Coordinates of C-alpha atoms in Angstrom, one line a residue:
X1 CA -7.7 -22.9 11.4
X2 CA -5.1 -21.2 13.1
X3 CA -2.0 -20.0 11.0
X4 CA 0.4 -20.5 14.4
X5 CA -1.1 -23.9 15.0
X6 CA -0.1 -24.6 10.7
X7 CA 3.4 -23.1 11.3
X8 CA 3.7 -26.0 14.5
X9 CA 2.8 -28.4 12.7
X10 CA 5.0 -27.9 9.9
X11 CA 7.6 -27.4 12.3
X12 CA 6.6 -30.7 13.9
X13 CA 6.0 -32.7 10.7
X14 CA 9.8 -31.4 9.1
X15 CA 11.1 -33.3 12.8
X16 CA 11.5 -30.7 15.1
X17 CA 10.4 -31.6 18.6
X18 CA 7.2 -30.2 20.1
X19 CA 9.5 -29.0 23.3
X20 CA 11.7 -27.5 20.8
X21 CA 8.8 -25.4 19.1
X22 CA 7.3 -24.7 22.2
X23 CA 11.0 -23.6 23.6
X24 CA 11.2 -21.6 20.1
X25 CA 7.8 -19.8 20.5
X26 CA 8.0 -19.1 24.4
X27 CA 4.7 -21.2 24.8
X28 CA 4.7 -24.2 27.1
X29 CA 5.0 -27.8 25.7
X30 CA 1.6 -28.9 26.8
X31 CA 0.0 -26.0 24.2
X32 CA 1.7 -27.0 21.4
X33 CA 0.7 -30.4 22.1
X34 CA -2.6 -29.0 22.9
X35 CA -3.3 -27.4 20.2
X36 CA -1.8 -29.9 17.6
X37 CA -4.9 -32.1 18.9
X38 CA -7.6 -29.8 18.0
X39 CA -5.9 -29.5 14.7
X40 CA -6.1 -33.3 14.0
X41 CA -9.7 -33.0 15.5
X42 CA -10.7 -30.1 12.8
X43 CA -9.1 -31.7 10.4
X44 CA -10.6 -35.4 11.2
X45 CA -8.2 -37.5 10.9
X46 CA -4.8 -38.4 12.8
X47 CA -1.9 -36.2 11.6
X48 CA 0.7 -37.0 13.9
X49 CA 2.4 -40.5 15.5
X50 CA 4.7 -40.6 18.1
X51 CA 8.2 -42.4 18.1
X52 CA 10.2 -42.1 20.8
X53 CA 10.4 -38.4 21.5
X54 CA 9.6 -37.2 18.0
X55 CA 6.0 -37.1 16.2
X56 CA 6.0 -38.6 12.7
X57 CA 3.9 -37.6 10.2
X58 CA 0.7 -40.4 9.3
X59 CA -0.4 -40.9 5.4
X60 CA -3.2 -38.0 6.2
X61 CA -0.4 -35.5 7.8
X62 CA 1.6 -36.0 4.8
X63 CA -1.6 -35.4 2.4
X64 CA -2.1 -32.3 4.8
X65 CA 1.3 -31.2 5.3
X66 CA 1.8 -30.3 1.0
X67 CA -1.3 -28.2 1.0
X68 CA 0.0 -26.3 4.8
X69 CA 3.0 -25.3 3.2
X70 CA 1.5 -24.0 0.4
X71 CA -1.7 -22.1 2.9
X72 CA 1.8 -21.0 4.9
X73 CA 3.7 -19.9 1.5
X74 CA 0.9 -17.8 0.9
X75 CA 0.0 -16.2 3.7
X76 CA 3.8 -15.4 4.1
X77 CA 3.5 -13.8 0.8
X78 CA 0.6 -12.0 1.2
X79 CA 1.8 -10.6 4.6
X80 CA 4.8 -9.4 2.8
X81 CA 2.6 -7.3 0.0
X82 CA 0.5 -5.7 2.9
X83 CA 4.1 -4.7 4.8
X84 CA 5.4 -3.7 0.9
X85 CA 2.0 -1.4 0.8
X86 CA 2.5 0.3 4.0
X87 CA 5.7 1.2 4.3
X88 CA 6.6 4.4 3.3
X89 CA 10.3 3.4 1.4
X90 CA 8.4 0.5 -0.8
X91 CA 4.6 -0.1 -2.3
X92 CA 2.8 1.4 -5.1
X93 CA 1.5 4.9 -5.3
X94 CA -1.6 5.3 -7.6
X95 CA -1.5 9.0 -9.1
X96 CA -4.3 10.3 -11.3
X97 CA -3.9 13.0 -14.0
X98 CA -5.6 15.4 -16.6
X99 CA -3.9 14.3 -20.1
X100 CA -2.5 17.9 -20.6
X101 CA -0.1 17.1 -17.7
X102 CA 1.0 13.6 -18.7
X103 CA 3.7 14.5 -21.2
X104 CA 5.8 17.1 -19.3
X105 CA 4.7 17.0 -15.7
X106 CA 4.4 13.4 -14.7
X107 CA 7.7 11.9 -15.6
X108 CA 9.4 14.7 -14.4
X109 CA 7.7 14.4 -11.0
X110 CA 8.2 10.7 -10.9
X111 CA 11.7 10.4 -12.1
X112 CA 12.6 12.8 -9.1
X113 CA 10.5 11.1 -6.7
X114 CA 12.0 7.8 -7.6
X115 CA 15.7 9.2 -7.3
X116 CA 14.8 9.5 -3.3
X117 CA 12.7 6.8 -2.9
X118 CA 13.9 4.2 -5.4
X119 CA 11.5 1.1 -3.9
X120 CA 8.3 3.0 -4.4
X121 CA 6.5 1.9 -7.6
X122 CA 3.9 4.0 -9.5
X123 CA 0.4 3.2 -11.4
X124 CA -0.2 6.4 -13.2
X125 CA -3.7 6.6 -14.5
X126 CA -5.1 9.7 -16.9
X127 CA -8.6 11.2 -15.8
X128 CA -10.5 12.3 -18.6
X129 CA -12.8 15.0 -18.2
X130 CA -14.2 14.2 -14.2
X131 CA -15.7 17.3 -12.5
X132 CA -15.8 15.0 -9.2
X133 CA -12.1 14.0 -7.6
X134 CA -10.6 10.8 -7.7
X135 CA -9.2 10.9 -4.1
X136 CA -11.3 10.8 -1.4
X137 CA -13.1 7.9 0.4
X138 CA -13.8 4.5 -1.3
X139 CA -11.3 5.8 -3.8
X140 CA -8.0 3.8 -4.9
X141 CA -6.5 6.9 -6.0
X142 CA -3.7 8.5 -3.5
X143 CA -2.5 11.5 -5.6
X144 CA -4.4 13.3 -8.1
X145 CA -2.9 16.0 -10.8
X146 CA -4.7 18.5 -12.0
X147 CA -5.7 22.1 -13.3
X148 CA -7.9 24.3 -11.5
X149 CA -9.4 26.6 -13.4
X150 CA -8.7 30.5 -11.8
X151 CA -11.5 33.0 -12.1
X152 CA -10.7 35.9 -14.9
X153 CA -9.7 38.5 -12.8
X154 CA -12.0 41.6 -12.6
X155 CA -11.4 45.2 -13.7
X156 CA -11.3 48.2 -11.4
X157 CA -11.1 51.4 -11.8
X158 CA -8.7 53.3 -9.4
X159 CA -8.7 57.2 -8.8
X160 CA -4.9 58.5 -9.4
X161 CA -4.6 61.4 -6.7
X162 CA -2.5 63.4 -9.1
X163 CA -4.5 63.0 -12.1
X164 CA -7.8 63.2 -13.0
X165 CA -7.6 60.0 -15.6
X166 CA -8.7 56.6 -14.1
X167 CA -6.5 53.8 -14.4
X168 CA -7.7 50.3 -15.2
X169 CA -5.6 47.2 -13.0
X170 CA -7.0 44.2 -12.2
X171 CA -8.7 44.1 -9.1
X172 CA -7.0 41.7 -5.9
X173 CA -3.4 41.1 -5.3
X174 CA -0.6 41.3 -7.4
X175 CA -0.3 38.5 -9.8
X176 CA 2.2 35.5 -8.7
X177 CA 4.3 33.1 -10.4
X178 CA 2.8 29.8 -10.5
X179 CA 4.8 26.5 -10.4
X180 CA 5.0 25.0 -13.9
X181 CA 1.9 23.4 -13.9
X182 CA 0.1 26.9 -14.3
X183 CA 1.9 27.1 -18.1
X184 CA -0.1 24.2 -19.6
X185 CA -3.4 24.6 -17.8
X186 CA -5.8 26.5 -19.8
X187 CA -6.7 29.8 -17.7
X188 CA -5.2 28.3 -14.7
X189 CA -3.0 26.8 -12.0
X190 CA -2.0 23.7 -11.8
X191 CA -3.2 22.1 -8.2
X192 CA -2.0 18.5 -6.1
X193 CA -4.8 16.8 -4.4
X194 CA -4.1 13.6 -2.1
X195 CA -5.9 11.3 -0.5
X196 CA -6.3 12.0 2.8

């Protein structure tokens, strides 16, 4: 059944005209009317009478016409969540973490996300113990938390020019200041994966 054709006839059977709905939808007359007949056919019985210039509903539209608003209520409803979901102000994020994270890292992260976006909602879920990540495809997860463990760094040995003594210094780049997360991750970093 077509969810337009419901909406006409719940139009029709509350007493607006069909030339009113058809004016209302920028369809002609003859289409409402149209398709309000294949409805009555699908459904199999007669759903509409005329009056004068207004259709009334028969004992079967009125039997049908509780259930369409309810099909209509629905639909209206679930349209709504799917809009809720996708729009970037509203919906519900799903963000997994390690446990070690949960206590100081989460709320912080979601109190100040909430503060600029105060319709978003969040389901916060902690991953125990998961070499593979949550995100990706056929996943429900659209942020994930976590510590990456960084390699020990290696020892050099570096000629001084002045002196004959070697000095020992870890070999690579200078070391860096990690954002917080670094602090409670054993031997590590703390990293941000999303879903892509």
């Amino acid at each position: 059944m077509d969810v337009q054709v419901l909406r006409w006839f719940q139009q029709v059977a509350d007493g607006v005209t069909v030339t009113e709905v058809a004016e209302a939808e920028l369809v002609s007359q003859p289409a409402v009317s149209r398709a309000l007949a294949r409805l009555e056919k699908e459904v199999g019985a007669p759903l509409l009478r005329r009056e004068g210039r207004i259709l009334r509903m028969t004992t079967a539209g009125a039997a049908f016409k509780g259930h369409v608003d309810a099909a209509i209520h629905h639909v209206d409803d679930g349209l709504a969540a799917v809009h809720q979901v996708l729009d970037p102000e509203t919906g519900i994020v799903t963000v997994a973490y390690q446990p070690s994270l949960g206590p100081w890292l989460v709320p912080d992260l979601v109190s100040s996300f909430r503060a600029e976006h105060p319709g978003v909602e969040f389901d916060l879920r902690a991953k125990f113990h998961s070499p593979t990540p949550a995100t990706g495809p056929g996943s429900d997860i659209d942020v994930e938390l976590l510590c990456v463990p960084q390699p020990r760094p290696r020892l050099g040995v570096a000629a001084h020019r002045e002196r004959a003594d070697a000095a020992a210094r870890p070999a690579g780049p200078p070391a860096r200041v990690r954002h917080r997360a670094g602090a409670a991750c054993a031997g590590g970093g703390g990293a941000v994966r999303g879903a892509a």
